Amino acid sequence: MSSSFLAIFLAMAMALSSCAAARFDEQFEASWALDHIIHDGELVKLKLDNFSGAGFASKNKYLYGKATAEMKLVEGDSAGTVTAFYMSSEGPKHNEFDFEFLGNTSGEPYLVQTNIYIDGVGNREQRMDLWFDPTADFHSYSILWNQRQVVFLVDETPVRVYENREKEGVAFPGDQPMGVYSSLWNADDWATQGGRVKTDWSHAPFVTTYGDLRVDGCRVGGEAAAALESEVRRCSASESGEEGRYWWKDPVMQELSVHQSHQLMWVRAKHLVYDYCADSSRFPTKPAECGR
């Protein structure tokens, strides 16, 4: 390879990497361990070693919308590691929607844990395995949130739905703007077989790779109470004609289609391995949202 061609090639590679970084930097920023966040062409990678994990956060907060991450999870022996993709508000009474991908020993399936916090209270865990190898290729993981439901989706297949049943006295996460976050960290005190299998640092660094990150939501600006109240009203309004702008409020987004309902039934029948609603040892009295 000639020196001039090599110079052009390196310049192009640097330009592509800069474009990827620019796209990422438009919506997200490092929340910790900047040196463990890697821009590799059009990809973004989080790295975990025995010094640190890493994480990033959206620059803005949103009230309703959809957040999606295309990810390829840690390959090989990933026991003890957790990759999280989630939305969360702030404070002790925060709301939160979690995807947590629990690593495992080589050959064992990843478990995906979802959880929902409302007014600071979680304990709504569900765990499932997947119908594909999440380390072999990129797959999309999304959280759809509107005033009627919260839907967790894997490759656009619904895997969990939390409906708004406030009229029945069941809490629903509304009116708290949320940021979008992702992180990779060591959780070998609980993540793999209840903490019995520890992280093998000889396999480090562990890497989760992101092919795309998208947030399409009602962006909330202004931290002052009056401004925030006005923004919440704007994002919660449902004036005629607004659905085109805030598509997640469209009537077809307010509940699952028949096809999506069948997909959800299939996921629960074939892949659900734990549901807090069925755990009578933890909840002798079934939680209110599990009543039907």
PDB file of C-alpha atoms in Angstrom, residues 6-180:
ATOM      1  CA  LEU A   6      -2.536   4.865   3.263  1.00  0.00           C
ATOM      2  CA  ALA A   7      -2.905   8.516   4.206  1.00  0.00           C
ATOM      3  CA  ILE A   8      -6.208   8.752   2.294  1.00  0.00           C
ATOM      4  CA  PHE A   9      -7.452   5.509   3.872  1.00  0.00           C
ATOM      5  CA  LEU A  10      -6.625   6.704   7.386  1.00  0.00           C
ATOM      6  CA  ALA A  11      -8.261  10.062   6.725  1.00  0.00           C
ATOM      7  CA  MET A  12     -11.441   8.342   5.543  1.00  0.00           C
ATOM      8  CA  ALA A  13     -11.460   6.044   8.573  1.00  0.00           C
ATOM      9  CA  MET A  14     -11.021   9.005  10.904  1.00  0.00           C
ATOM     10  CA  ALA A  15     -13.841  10.867   9.128  1.00  0.00           C
ATOM     11  CA  LEU A  16     -16.212   7.919   9.482  1.00  0.00           C
ATOM     12  CA  SER A  17     -15.318   7.592  13.153  1.00  0.00           C
ATOM     13  CA  SER A  18     -15.884  11.319  13.644  1.00  0.00           C
ATOM     14  CA  CYS A  19     -19.318  11.072  11.960  1.00  0.00           C
ATOM     15  CA  ALA A  20     -20.306   8.192  14.224  1.00  0.00           C
ATOM     16  CA  ALA A  21     -19.108  10.131  17.252  1.00  0.00           C
ATOM     17  CA  ALA A  22     -21.001  13.213  16.077  1.00  0.00           C
ATOM     18  CA  ARG A  23     -24.243  11.272  15.675  1.00  0.00           C
ATOM     19  CA  PHE A  24     -23.829   9.718  19.095  1.00  0.00           C
ATOM     20  CA  ASP A  25     -22.866  13.059  20.606  1.00  0.00           C
ATOM     21  CA  GLU A  26     -26.005  14.729  19.258  1.00  0.00           C
ATOM     22  CA  GLN A  27     -28.211  12.886  21.752  1.00  0.00           C
ATOM     23  CA  PHE A  28     -25.890  11.213  24.269  1.00  0.00           C
ATOM     24  CA  GLU A  29     -22.896  11.872  26.462  1.00  0.00           C
ATOM     25  CA  ALA A  30     -20.700   9.786  28.729  1.00  0.00           C
ATOM     26  CA  SER A  31     -22.064   9.509  32.257  1.00  0.00           C
ATOM     27  CA  TRP A  32     -18.973   7.761  33.641  1.00  0.00           C
ATOM     28  CA  ALA A  33     -15.661   6.250  32.493  1.00  0.00           C
ATOM     29  CA  LEU A  34     -15.253   8.176  29.248  1.00  0.00           C
ATOM     30  CA  ASP A  35     -12.084   6.200  28.523  1.00  0.00           C
ATOM     31  CA  HIS A  36     -14.157   2.988  28.437  1.00  0.00           C
ATOM     32  CA  ILE A  37     -16.456   4.292  25.673  1.00  0.00           C
ATOM     33  CA  ILE A  38     -15.013   3.530  22.238  1.00  0.00           C
ATOM     34  CA  HIS A  39     -16.039   4.942  18.855  1.00  0.00           C
ATOM     35  CA  ASP A  40     -15.249   2.317  16.218  1.00  0.00           C
ATOM     36  CA  GLY A  41     -16.353   3.550  12.810  1.00  0.00           C
ATOM     37  CA  GLU A  42     -20.147   3.682  12.932  1.00  0.00           C
ATOM     38  CA  LEU A  43     -20.238   1.661  16.152  1.00  0.00           C
ATOM     39  CA  VAL A  44     -20.109   2.685  19.801  1.00  0.00           C
ATOM     40  CA  LYS A  45     -18.721   0.234  22.358  1.00  0.00           C
ATOM     41  CA  LEU A  46     -18.791   0.052  26.134  1.00  0.00           C
ATOM     42  CA  LYS A  47     -15.890  -1.771  27.768  1.00  0.00           C
ATOM     43  CA  LEU A  48     -15.747  -3.484  31.161  1.00  0.00           C
ATOM     44  CA  ASP A  49     -12.472  -4.556  32.771  1.00  0.00           C
ATOM     45  CA  ASN A  50     -11.331  -5.036  36.338  1.00  0.00           C
ATOM     46  CA  PHE A  51     -10.810  -1.279  36.634  1.00  0.00           C
ATOM     47  CA  SER A  52     -14.179   0.043  35.484  1.00  0.00           C
ATOM     48  CA  GLY A  53     -17.317  -0.377  33.477  1.00  0.00           C
ATOM     49  CA  ALA A  54     -18.898   2.485  31.521  1.00  0.00           C
ATOM     50  CA  GLY A  55     -22.152   4.228  30.794  1.00  0.00           C
ATOM     51  CA  PHE A  56     -23.799   7.001  28.821  1.00  0.00           C
ATOM     52  CA  ALA A  57     -26.942   9.100  29.139  1.00  0.00           C
ATOM     53  CA  SER A  58     -29.166  11.151  26.880  1.00  0.00           C
ATOM     54  CA  LYS A  59     -28.585  14.881  26.953  1.00  0.00           C
ATOM     55  CA  ASN A  60     -32.327  15.494  27.118  1.00  0.00           C
ATOM     56  CA  LYS A  61     -35.291  14.164  29.044  1.00  0.00           C
ATOM     57  CA  TYR A  62     -38.522  13.016  27.461  1.00  0.00           C
ATOM     58  CA  LEU A  63     -42.148  12.599  28.443  1.00  0.00           C
ATOM     59  CA  TYR A  64     -43.546   9.736  26.350  1.00  0.00           C
ATOM     60  CA  GLY A  65     -42.088   8.362  23.150  1.00  0.00           C
ATOM     61  CA  LYS A  66     -39.846   5.471  22.129  1.00  0.00           C
ATOM     62  CA  ALA A  67     -36.196   4.705  22.853  1.00  0.00           C
ATOM     63  CA  THR A  68     -34.331   2.023  20.881  1.00  0.00           C
ATOM     64  CA  ALA A  69     -30.850   0.553  21.122  1.00  0.00           C
ATOM     65  CA  GLU A  70     -29.425  -1.849  18.563  1.00  0.00           C
ATOM     66  CA  MET A  71     -26.950  -3.923  20.518  1.00  0.00           C
ATOM     67  CA  LYS A  72     -24.655  -6.897  20.244  1.00  0.00           C
ATOM     68  CA  LEU A  73     -24.032  -8.202  23.747  1.00  0.00           C
ATOM     69  CA  VAL A  74     -20.836  -9.405  25.409  1.00  0.00           C
ATOM     70  CA  GLU A  75     -19.604 -12.578  23.708  1.00  0.00           C
ATOM     71  CA  GLY A  76     -18.290 -15.780  25.259  1.00  0.00           C
ATOM     72  CA  ASP A  77     -18.113 -16.198  29.019  1.00  0.00           C
ATOM     73  CA  SER A  78     -20.022 -13.120  30.167  1.00  0.00           C
ATOM     74  CA  ALA A  79     -20.903 -14.399  33.653  1.00  0.00           C
ATOM     75  CA  GLY A  80     -21.219 -11.616  36.209  1.00  0.00           C
ATOM     76  CA  THR A  81     -21.654  -8.840  33.647  1.00  0.00           C
ATOM     77  CA  VAL A  82     -24.803  -6.796  33.153  1.00  0.00           C
ATOM     78  CA  THR A  83     -25.633  -4.574  30.204  1.00  0.00           C
ATOM     79  CA  ALA A  84     -28.503  -2.212  30.958  1.00  0.00           C
ATOM     80  CA  PHE A  85     -30.648  -0.111  28.657  1.00  0.00           C
ATOM     81  CA  TYR A  86     -33.248   1.923  30.482  1.00  0.00           C
ATOM     82  CA  MET A  87     -35.251   5.082  30.969  1.00  0.00           C
ATOM     83  CA  SER A  88     -35.403   6.838  34.318  1.00  0.00           C
ATOM     84  CA  SER A  89     -36.492  10.037  35.991  1.00  0.00           C
ATOM     85  CA  GLU A  90     -34.663  11.457  39.008  1.00  0.00           C
ATOM     86  CA  GLY A  91     -35.078  11.531  42.769  1.00  0.00           C
ATOM     87  CA  PRO A  92     -36.247   9.075  45.444  1.00  0.00           C
ATOM     88  CA  LYS A  93     -39.735   8.920  43.900  1.00  0.00           C
ATOM     89  CA  HIS A  94     -38.402   8.241  40.426  1.00  0.00           C
ATOM     90  CA  ASN A  95     -39.954   6.155  37.652  1.00  0.00           C
ATOM     91  CA  GLU A  96     -37.825   3.726  35.667  1.00  0.00           C
ATOM     92  CA  PHE A  97     -38.144   1.158  32.860  1.00  0.00           C
ATOM     93  CA  ASP A  98     -35.291  -1.375  32.730  1.00  0.00           C
ATOM     94  CA  PHE A  99     -33.833  -3.823  30.260  1.00  0.00           C
ATOM     95  CA  GLU A 100     -31.025  -5.716  32.042  1.00  0.00           C
ATOM     96  CA  PHE A 101     -29.094  -8.354  30.101  1.00  0.00           C
ATOM     97  CA  LEU A 102     -27.581 -10.844  32.522  1.00  0.00           C
ATOM     98  CA  GLY A 103     -24.419 -12.511  31.265  1.00  0.00           C
ATOM     99  CA  ASN A 104     -23.758 -16.211  31.640  1.00  0.00           C
ATOM    100  CA  THR A 105     -21.117 -18.881  31.253  1.00  0.00           C
ATOM    101  CA  SER A 106     -20.266 -19.933  27.710  1.00  0.00           C
ATOM    102  CA  GLY A 107     -22.997 -21.992  26.118  1.00  0.00           C
ATOM    103  CA  GLU A 108     -25.687 -20.909  28.560  1.00  0.00           C
ATOM    104  CA  PRO A 109     -28.377 -18.469  27.387  1.00  0.00           C
ATOM    105  CA  TYR A 110     -28.494 -14.824  28.303  1.00  0.00           C
ATOM    106  CA  LEU A 111     -31.391 -13.924  30.573  1.00  0.00           C
ATOM    107  CA  VAL A 112     -33.148 -10.612  29.982  1.00  0.00           C
ATOM    108  CA  GLN A 113     -34.654  -9.001  33.060  1.00  0.00           C
ATOM    109  CA  THR A 114     -37.204  -6.209  32.781  1.00  0.00           C
ATOM    110  CA  ASN A 115     -38.333  -4.120  35.708  1.00  0.00           C
ATOM    111  CA  ILE A 116     -40.589  -1.130  36.291  1.00  0.00           C
ATOM    112  CA  TYR A 117     -40.222   1.418  39.083  1.00  0.00           C
ATOM    113  CA  ILE A 118     -43.111   3.700  39.967  1.00  0.00           C
ATOM    114  CA  ASP A 119     -42.667   6.441  42.583  1.00  0.00           C
ATOM    115  CA  GLY A 120     -39.400   4.838  43.667  1.00  0.00           C
ATOM    116  CA  VAL A 121     -40.784   1.318  44.083  1.00  0.00           C
ATOM    117  CA  GLY A 122     -39.585  -1.508  41.853  1.00  0.00           C
ATOM    118  CA  ASN A 123     -39.797  -5.250  42.603  1.00  0.00           C
ATOM    119  CA  ARG A 124     -41.634  -5.882  39.334  1.00  0.00           C
ATOM    120  CA  GLU A 125     -39.058  -8.186  37.756  1.00  0.00           C
ATOM    121  CA  GLN A 126     -39.700 -10.508  34.862  1.00  0.00           C
ATOM    122  CA  ARG A 127     -36.994 -12.680  33.316  1.00  0.00           C
ATOM    123  CA  MET A 128     -36.933 -14.377  29.959  1.00  0.00           C
ATOM    124  CA  ASP A 129     -34.535 -16.047  27.584  1.00  0.00           C
ATOM    125  CA  LEU A 130     -34.367 -15.114  23.910  1.00  0.00           C
ATOM    126  CA  TRP A 131     -35.134 -16.940  20.680  1.00  0.00           C
ATOM    127  CA  PHE A 132     -31.745 -15.992  19.205  1.00  0.00           C
ATOM    128  CA  ASP A 133     -28.129 -15.554  20.251  1.00  0.00           C
ATOM    129  CA  PRO A 134     -27.853 -11.862  21.269  1.00  0.00           C
ATOM    130  CA  THR A 135     -24.057 -11.981  21.008  1.00  0.00           C
ATOM    131  CA  ALA A 136     -23.926 -13.126  17.361  1.00  0.00           C
ATOM    132  CA  ASP A 137     -25.517 -10.102  15.715  1.00  0.00           C
ATOM    133  CA  PHE A 138     -27.287  -6.824  16.399  1.00  0.00           C
ATOM    134  CA  HIS A 139     -30.874  -6.844  17.635  1.00  0.00           C
ATOM    135  CA  SER A 140     -33.112  -3.955  18.607  1.00  0.00           C
ATOM    136  CA  TYR A 141     -34.427  -3.402  22.119  1.00  0.00           C
ATOM    137  CA  SER A 142     -37.075  -0.713  22.562  1.00  0.00           C
ATOM    138  CA  ILE A 143     -39.186   0.919  25.242  1.00  0.00           C
ATOM    139  CA  LEU A 144     -42.444   2.502  24.059  1.00  0.00           C
ATOM    140  CA  TRP A 145     -44.135   4.782  26.574  1.00  0.00           C
ATOM    141  CA  ASN A 146     -47.390   6.662  26.193  1.00  0.00           C
ATOM    142  CA  GLN A 147     -50.304   7.561  28.429  1.00  0.00           C
ATOM    143  CA  ARG A 148     -51.952   4.177  27.969  1.00  0.00           C
ATOM    144  CA  GLN A 149     -49.111   1.671  28.246  1.00  0.00           C
ATOM    145  CA  VAL A 150     -45.427   0.878  28.608  1.00  0.00           C
ATOM    146  CA  VAL A 151     -44.250  -1.757  26.107  1.00  0.00           C
ATOM    147  CA  PHE A 152     -40.890  -3.529  26.054  1.00  0.00           C
ATOM    148  CA  LEU A 153     -40.014  -4.776  22.552  1.00  0.00           C
ATOM    149  CA  VAL A 154     -37.306  -7.034  21.151  1.00  0.00           C
ATOM    150  CA  ASP A 155     -36.925  -6.703  17.388  1.00  0.00           C
ATOM    151  CA  GLU A 156     -40.361  -5.016  17.493  1.00  0.00           C
ATOM    152  CA  THR A 157     -41.898  -8.085  19.192  1.00  0.00           C
ATOM    153  CA  PRO A 158     -43.616  -7.090  22.461  1.00  0.00           C
ATOM    154  CA  VAL A 159     -42.202  -9.036  25.400  1.00  0.00           C
ATOM    155  CA  ARG A 160     -43.882  -7.127  28.238  1.00  0.00           C
ATOM    156  CA  VAL A 161     -46.753  -4.672  28.592  1.00  0.00           C
ATOM    157  CA  TYR A 162     -47.702  -2.541  31.584  1.00  0.00           C
ATOM    158  CA  GLU A 163     -51.128  -0.986  31.064  1.00  0.00           C
ATOM    159  CA  ASN A 164     -52.490   2.227  32.544  1.00  0.00           C
ATOM    160  CA  ARG A 165     -55.106   1.137  35.081  1.00  0.00           C
ATOM    161  CA  GLU A 166     -55.122   4.272  37.221  1.00  0.00           C
ATOM    162  CA  LYS A 167     -58.932   4.268  37.162  1.00  0.00           C
ATOM    163  CA  GLU A 168     -58.722   0.987  39.077  1.00  0.00           C
ATOM    164  CA  GLY A 169     -56.329   2.439  41.639  1.00  0.00           C
ATOM    165  CA  VAL A 170     -53.179   0.942  40.084  1.00  0.00           C
ATOM    166  CA  ALA A 171     -50.150   3.235  39.885  1.00  0.00           C
ATOM    167  CA  PHE A 172     -48.897   4.193  36.423  1.00  0.00           C
ATOM    168  CA  PRO A 173     -45.641   6.005  35.567  1.00  0.00           C
ATOM    169  CA  GLY A 174     -46.719   9.343  34.137  1.00  0.00           C
ATOM    170  CA  ASP A 175     -45.800  13.027  34.389  1.00  0.00           C
ATOM    171  CA  GLN A 176     -42.108  12.497  35.200  1.00  0.00           C
ATOM    172  CA  PRO A 177     -39.729  13.268  32.317  1.00  0.00           C
ATOM    173  CA  MET A 178     -37.165  10.529  31.853  1.00  0.00           C
ATOM    174  CA  GLY A 179     -33.653  10.294  30.482  1.00  0.00           C
ATOM    175  CA  VAL A 180     -32.367   7.380  28.400  1.00  0.00           C
TER     176      VAL A 180
END
